[in-house]
Tab-separated table of C-alpha atoms in Angstrom:
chain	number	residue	atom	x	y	z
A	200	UNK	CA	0.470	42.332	-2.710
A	201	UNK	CA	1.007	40.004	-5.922
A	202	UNK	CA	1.403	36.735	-5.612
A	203	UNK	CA	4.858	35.093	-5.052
A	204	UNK	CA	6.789	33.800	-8.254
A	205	UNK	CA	8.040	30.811	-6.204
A	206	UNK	CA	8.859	29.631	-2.266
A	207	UNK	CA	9.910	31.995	0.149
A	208	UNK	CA	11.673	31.818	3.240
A	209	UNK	CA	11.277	34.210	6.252
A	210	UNK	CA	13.645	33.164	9.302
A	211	UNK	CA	12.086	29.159	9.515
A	212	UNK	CA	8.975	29.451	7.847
A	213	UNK	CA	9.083	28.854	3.871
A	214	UNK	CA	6.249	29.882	2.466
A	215	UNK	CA	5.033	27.679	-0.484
A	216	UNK	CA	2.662	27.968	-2.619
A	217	UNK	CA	0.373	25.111	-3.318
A	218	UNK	CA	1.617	24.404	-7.361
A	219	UNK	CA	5.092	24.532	-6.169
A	220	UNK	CA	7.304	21.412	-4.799
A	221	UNK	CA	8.041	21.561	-0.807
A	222	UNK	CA	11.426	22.113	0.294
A	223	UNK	CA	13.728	19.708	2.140
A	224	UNK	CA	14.550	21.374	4.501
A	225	UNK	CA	13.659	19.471	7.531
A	226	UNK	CA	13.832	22.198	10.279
A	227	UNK	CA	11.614	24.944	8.374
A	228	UNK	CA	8.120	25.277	8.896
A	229	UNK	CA	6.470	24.832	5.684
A	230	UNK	CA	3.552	26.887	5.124
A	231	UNK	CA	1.065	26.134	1.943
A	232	UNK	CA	-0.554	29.183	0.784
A	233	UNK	CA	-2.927	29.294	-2.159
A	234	UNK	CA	-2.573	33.189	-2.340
A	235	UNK	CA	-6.550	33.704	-4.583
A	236	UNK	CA	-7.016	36.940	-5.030
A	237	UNK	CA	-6.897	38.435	-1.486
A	238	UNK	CA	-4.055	40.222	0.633
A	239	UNK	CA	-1.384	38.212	1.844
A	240	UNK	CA	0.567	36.269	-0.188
A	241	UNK	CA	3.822	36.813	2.443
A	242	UNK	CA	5.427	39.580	-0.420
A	243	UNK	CA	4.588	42.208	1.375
A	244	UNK	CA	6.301	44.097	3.768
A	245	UNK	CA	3.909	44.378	6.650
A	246	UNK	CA	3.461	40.390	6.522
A	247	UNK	CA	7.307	39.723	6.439
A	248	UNK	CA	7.559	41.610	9.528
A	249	UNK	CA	5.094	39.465	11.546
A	250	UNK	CA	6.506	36.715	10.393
A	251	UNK	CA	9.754	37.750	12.212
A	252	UNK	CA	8.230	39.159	15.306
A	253	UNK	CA	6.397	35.482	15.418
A	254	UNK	CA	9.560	33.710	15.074
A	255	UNK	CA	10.687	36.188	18.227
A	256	UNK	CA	7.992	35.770	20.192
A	257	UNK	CA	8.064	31.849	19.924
A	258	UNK	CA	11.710	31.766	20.515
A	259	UNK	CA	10.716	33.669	24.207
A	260	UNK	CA	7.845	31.852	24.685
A	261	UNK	CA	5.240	29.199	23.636
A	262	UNK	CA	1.888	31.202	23.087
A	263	UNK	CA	-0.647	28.416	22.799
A	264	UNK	CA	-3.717	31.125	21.959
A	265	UNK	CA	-3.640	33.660	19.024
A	266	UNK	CA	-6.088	36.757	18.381
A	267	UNK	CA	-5.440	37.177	14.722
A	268	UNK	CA	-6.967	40.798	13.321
A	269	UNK	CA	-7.267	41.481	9.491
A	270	UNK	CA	-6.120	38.297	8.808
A	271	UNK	CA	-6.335	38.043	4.900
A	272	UNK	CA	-5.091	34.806	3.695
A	273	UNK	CA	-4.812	33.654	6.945
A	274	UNK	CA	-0.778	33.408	6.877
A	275	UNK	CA	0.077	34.798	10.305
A	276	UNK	CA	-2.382	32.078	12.174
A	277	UNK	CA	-0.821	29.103	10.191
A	278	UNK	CA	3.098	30.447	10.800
A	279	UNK	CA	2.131	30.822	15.020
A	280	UNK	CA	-0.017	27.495	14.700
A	281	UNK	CA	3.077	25.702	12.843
A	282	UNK	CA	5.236	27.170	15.708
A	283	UNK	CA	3.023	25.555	18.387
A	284	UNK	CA	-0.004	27.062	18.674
A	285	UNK	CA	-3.450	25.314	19.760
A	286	UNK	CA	-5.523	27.950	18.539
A	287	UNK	CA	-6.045	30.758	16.702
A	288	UNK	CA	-9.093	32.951	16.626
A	289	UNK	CA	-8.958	34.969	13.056
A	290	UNK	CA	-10.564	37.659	11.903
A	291	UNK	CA	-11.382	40.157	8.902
A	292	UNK	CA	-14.222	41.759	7.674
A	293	UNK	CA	-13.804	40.722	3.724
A	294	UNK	CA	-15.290	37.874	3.383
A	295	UNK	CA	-12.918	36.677	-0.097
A	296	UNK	CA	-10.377	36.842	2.651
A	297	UNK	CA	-12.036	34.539	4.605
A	298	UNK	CA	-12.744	32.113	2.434
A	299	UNK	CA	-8.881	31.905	1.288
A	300	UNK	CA	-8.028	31.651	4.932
A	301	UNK	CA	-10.384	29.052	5.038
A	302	UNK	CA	-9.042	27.178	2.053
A	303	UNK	CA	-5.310	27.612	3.579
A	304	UNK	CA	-6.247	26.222	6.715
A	305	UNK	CA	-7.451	23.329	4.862
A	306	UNK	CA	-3.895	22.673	2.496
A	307	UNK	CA	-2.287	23.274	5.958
A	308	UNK	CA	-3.995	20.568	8.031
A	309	UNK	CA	-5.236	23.109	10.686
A	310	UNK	CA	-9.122	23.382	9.757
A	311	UNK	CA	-10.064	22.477	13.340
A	312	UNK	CA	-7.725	25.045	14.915
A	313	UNK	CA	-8.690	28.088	13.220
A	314	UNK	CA	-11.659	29.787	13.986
A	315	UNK	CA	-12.402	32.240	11.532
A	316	UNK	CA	-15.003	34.945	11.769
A	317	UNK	CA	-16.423	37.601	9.027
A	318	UNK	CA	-15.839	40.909	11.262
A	319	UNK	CA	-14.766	43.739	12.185
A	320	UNK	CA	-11.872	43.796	13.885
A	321	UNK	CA	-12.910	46.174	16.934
A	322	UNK	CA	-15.518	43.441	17.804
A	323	UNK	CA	-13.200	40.876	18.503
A	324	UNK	CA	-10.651	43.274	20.438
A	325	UNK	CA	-11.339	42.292	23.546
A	326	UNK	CA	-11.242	38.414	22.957
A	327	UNK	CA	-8.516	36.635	25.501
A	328	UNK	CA	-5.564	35.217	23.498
A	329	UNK	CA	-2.005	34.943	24.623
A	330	UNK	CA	-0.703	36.575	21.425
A	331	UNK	CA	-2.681	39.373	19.423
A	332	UNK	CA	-1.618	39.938	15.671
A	333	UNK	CA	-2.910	43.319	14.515
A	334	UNK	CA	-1.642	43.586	10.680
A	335	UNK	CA	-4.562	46.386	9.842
A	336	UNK	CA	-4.521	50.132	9.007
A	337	UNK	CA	-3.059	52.589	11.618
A	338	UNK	CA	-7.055	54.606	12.160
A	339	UNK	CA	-8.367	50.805	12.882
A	340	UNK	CA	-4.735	50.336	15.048
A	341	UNK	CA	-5.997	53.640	16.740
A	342	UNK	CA	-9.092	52.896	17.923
A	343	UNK	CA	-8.239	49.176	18.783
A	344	UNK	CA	-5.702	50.323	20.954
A	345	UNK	CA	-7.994	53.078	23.129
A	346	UNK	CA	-9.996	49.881	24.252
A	347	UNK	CA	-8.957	49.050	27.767
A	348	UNK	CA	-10.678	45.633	27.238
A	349	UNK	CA	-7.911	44.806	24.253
A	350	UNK	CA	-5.456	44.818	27.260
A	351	UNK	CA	-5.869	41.031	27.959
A	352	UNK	CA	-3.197	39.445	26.245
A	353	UNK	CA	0.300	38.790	26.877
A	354	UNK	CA	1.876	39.586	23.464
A	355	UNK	CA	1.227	42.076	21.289
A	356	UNK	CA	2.256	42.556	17.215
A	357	UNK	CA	1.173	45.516	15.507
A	358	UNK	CA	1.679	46.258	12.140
A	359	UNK	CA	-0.177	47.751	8.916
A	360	UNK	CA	1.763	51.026	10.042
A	361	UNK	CA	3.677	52.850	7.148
A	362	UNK	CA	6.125	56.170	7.409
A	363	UNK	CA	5.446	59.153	9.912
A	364	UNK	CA	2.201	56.732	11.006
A	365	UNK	CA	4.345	55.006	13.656
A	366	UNK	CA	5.403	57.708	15.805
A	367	UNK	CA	1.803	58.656	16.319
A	368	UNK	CA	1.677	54.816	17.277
A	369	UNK	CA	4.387	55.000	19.555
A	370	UNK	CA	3.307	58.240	21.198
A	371	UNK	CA	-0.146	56.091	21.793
A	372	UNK	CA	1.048	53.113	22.952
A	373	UNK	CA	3.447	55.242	24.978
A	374	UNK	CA	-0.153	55.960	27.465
A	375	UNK	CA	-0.720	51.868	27.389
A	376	UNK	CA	0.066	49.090	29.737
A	377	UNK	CA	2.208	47.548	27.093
A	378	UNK	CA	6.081	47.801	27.835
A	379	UNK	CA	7.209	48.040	23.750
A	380	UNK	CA	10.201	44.825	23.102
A	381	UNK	CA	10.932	45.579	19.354
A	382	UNK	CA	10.486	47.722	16.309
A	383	UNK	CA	11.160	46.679	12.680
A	384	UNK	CA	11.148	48.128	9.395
A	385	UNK	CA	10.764	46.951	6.302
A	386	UNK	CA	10.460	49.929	2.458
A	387	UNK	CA	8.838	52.589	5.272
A	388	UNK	CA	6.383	49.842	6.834
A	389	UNK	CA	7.013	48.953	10.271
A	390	UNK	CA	6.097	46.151	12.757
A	391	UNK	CA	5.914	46.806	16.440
A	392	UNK	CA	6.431	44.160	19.436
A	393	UNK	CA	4.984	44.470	22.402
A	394	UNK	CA	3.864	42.516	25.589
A	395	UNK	CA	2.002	43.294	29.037
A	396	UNK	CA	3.423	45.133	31.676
C-alpha cells in the first residue's frame, strides 16, 4: 500500500495527509489520513475505486448509515461520513488497523460517528446499514455474500477482487437479490456497485 508522497485527489475527496498543508479548494472534501503502518493509505487500487463508487452512490442518493467491512485506516467511513453520512459502523479484525482508524477519526472530527469494532467481518454481515462497503479478499467476499441476512441494505460496494476473481463474483452475485449498477477497474483490481432489488 505505501504511504502517499503528498495530497491526493479522487473525484471530490483530497486525501491529505496529516504533515501536509490542506488544499483550497473549497468544494473538495478534505480527508486527513495519518496512514501508520496499516492498509489504506488511498494508493491503492481497490481503495481508489470505492472512493469513486462513494462519490456515485452519494450523487444518487444520501445514505445516512454505512456498514464498513475490512476497514483498515478507516478511509472509506470518513469519505461517506464527509459526504453526509450520520454513521458508520466499521469493522476489521487487525486491531493496528483499528487503532489508525481510530486515530483518523479523531484528525477528522468524526470520533462520535464511527463505531469501530475488532472483528471479523462475517459477524457484522448482517448489521442494517443503508450502504455496505466490502473492500476484503474475494474467499471472505464469498462467504459474506451466501448470507441471506447480509441482504439488508440498500447499497452495496464490493471490492478487494483482483483478475479472473470477479467473474466468479459476478456469477455469485448473479443468484443474489442485488440488481449490479456498475463495475470498475483499476491495474486488474475491480470494484463492483450494487443495490437491492
Amino acid at each position: 500500500a505505501g504511504q502517499p508522497l503528498g495530497p491526493l485527489q479522487i473525484e471530490d475527496f483530497f486525501l491529505c495527509p496529516i504533515w501536509e498543508e490542506q488544499p483550497l479548494d473549497p468544494k473538495a472534501h478534505l480527508i486527513r489520513l495519518d496512514p501508520g503502518v496499516a492498509f489504506g493509505s488511498g494508493c491503492h487500487p481497490t481503495t481508489r475505486l470505492c472512493l469513486r463508487l462513494i462519490h456515485q452512490v452519494y450523487e444518487l442518493d444520501q445514505p445516512a448509515t454505512v456498514l464498513d467491512l475490512g476497514t483498515g485506516t478507516g478511509i472509506l467511513s470518513l469519505a461517506c461520513l464527509a459526504k453526509g453520512a450520520q454513521q458508520a459502523i466499521a469493522v476489521d479484525h487487525n486491531n493496528l488497523a483499528v487503532a489508525t482508524a481510530r486515530k483518523n477519526s479523531h484528525y477528522n472530527g468524526v470520533e462520535g460517528k464511527i463505531i469501530l469494532h475488532c472483528a471479523d467481518a462475517l459477524e457484522h454481515a448482517a448489521t442494517p446499514a443503508d450502504l455496505v462497503l466490502a473492500n476484503i479478499y474475494f474467499a471472505l467476499l464469498e462467504d459474506v455474500i451466501k448470507l441471506p441476512a447480509f441482504y439488508n441494505k440498500k447499497w452495496y460496494i464490493f471490492s478487494g477482487l483482483i483478475g479472473t476473481e470477479i467473474d466468479k463474483f459476478l456469477a455469485l452475485l448473479r443468484q443474489q437479490p442485488l440488481e449490479l449498477v456498475t463495475v470498475l477497474d483499476d491495474n486488474l483490481w475491480f470494484a463492483v456497485l450494487a443495490r437491492q432489488r
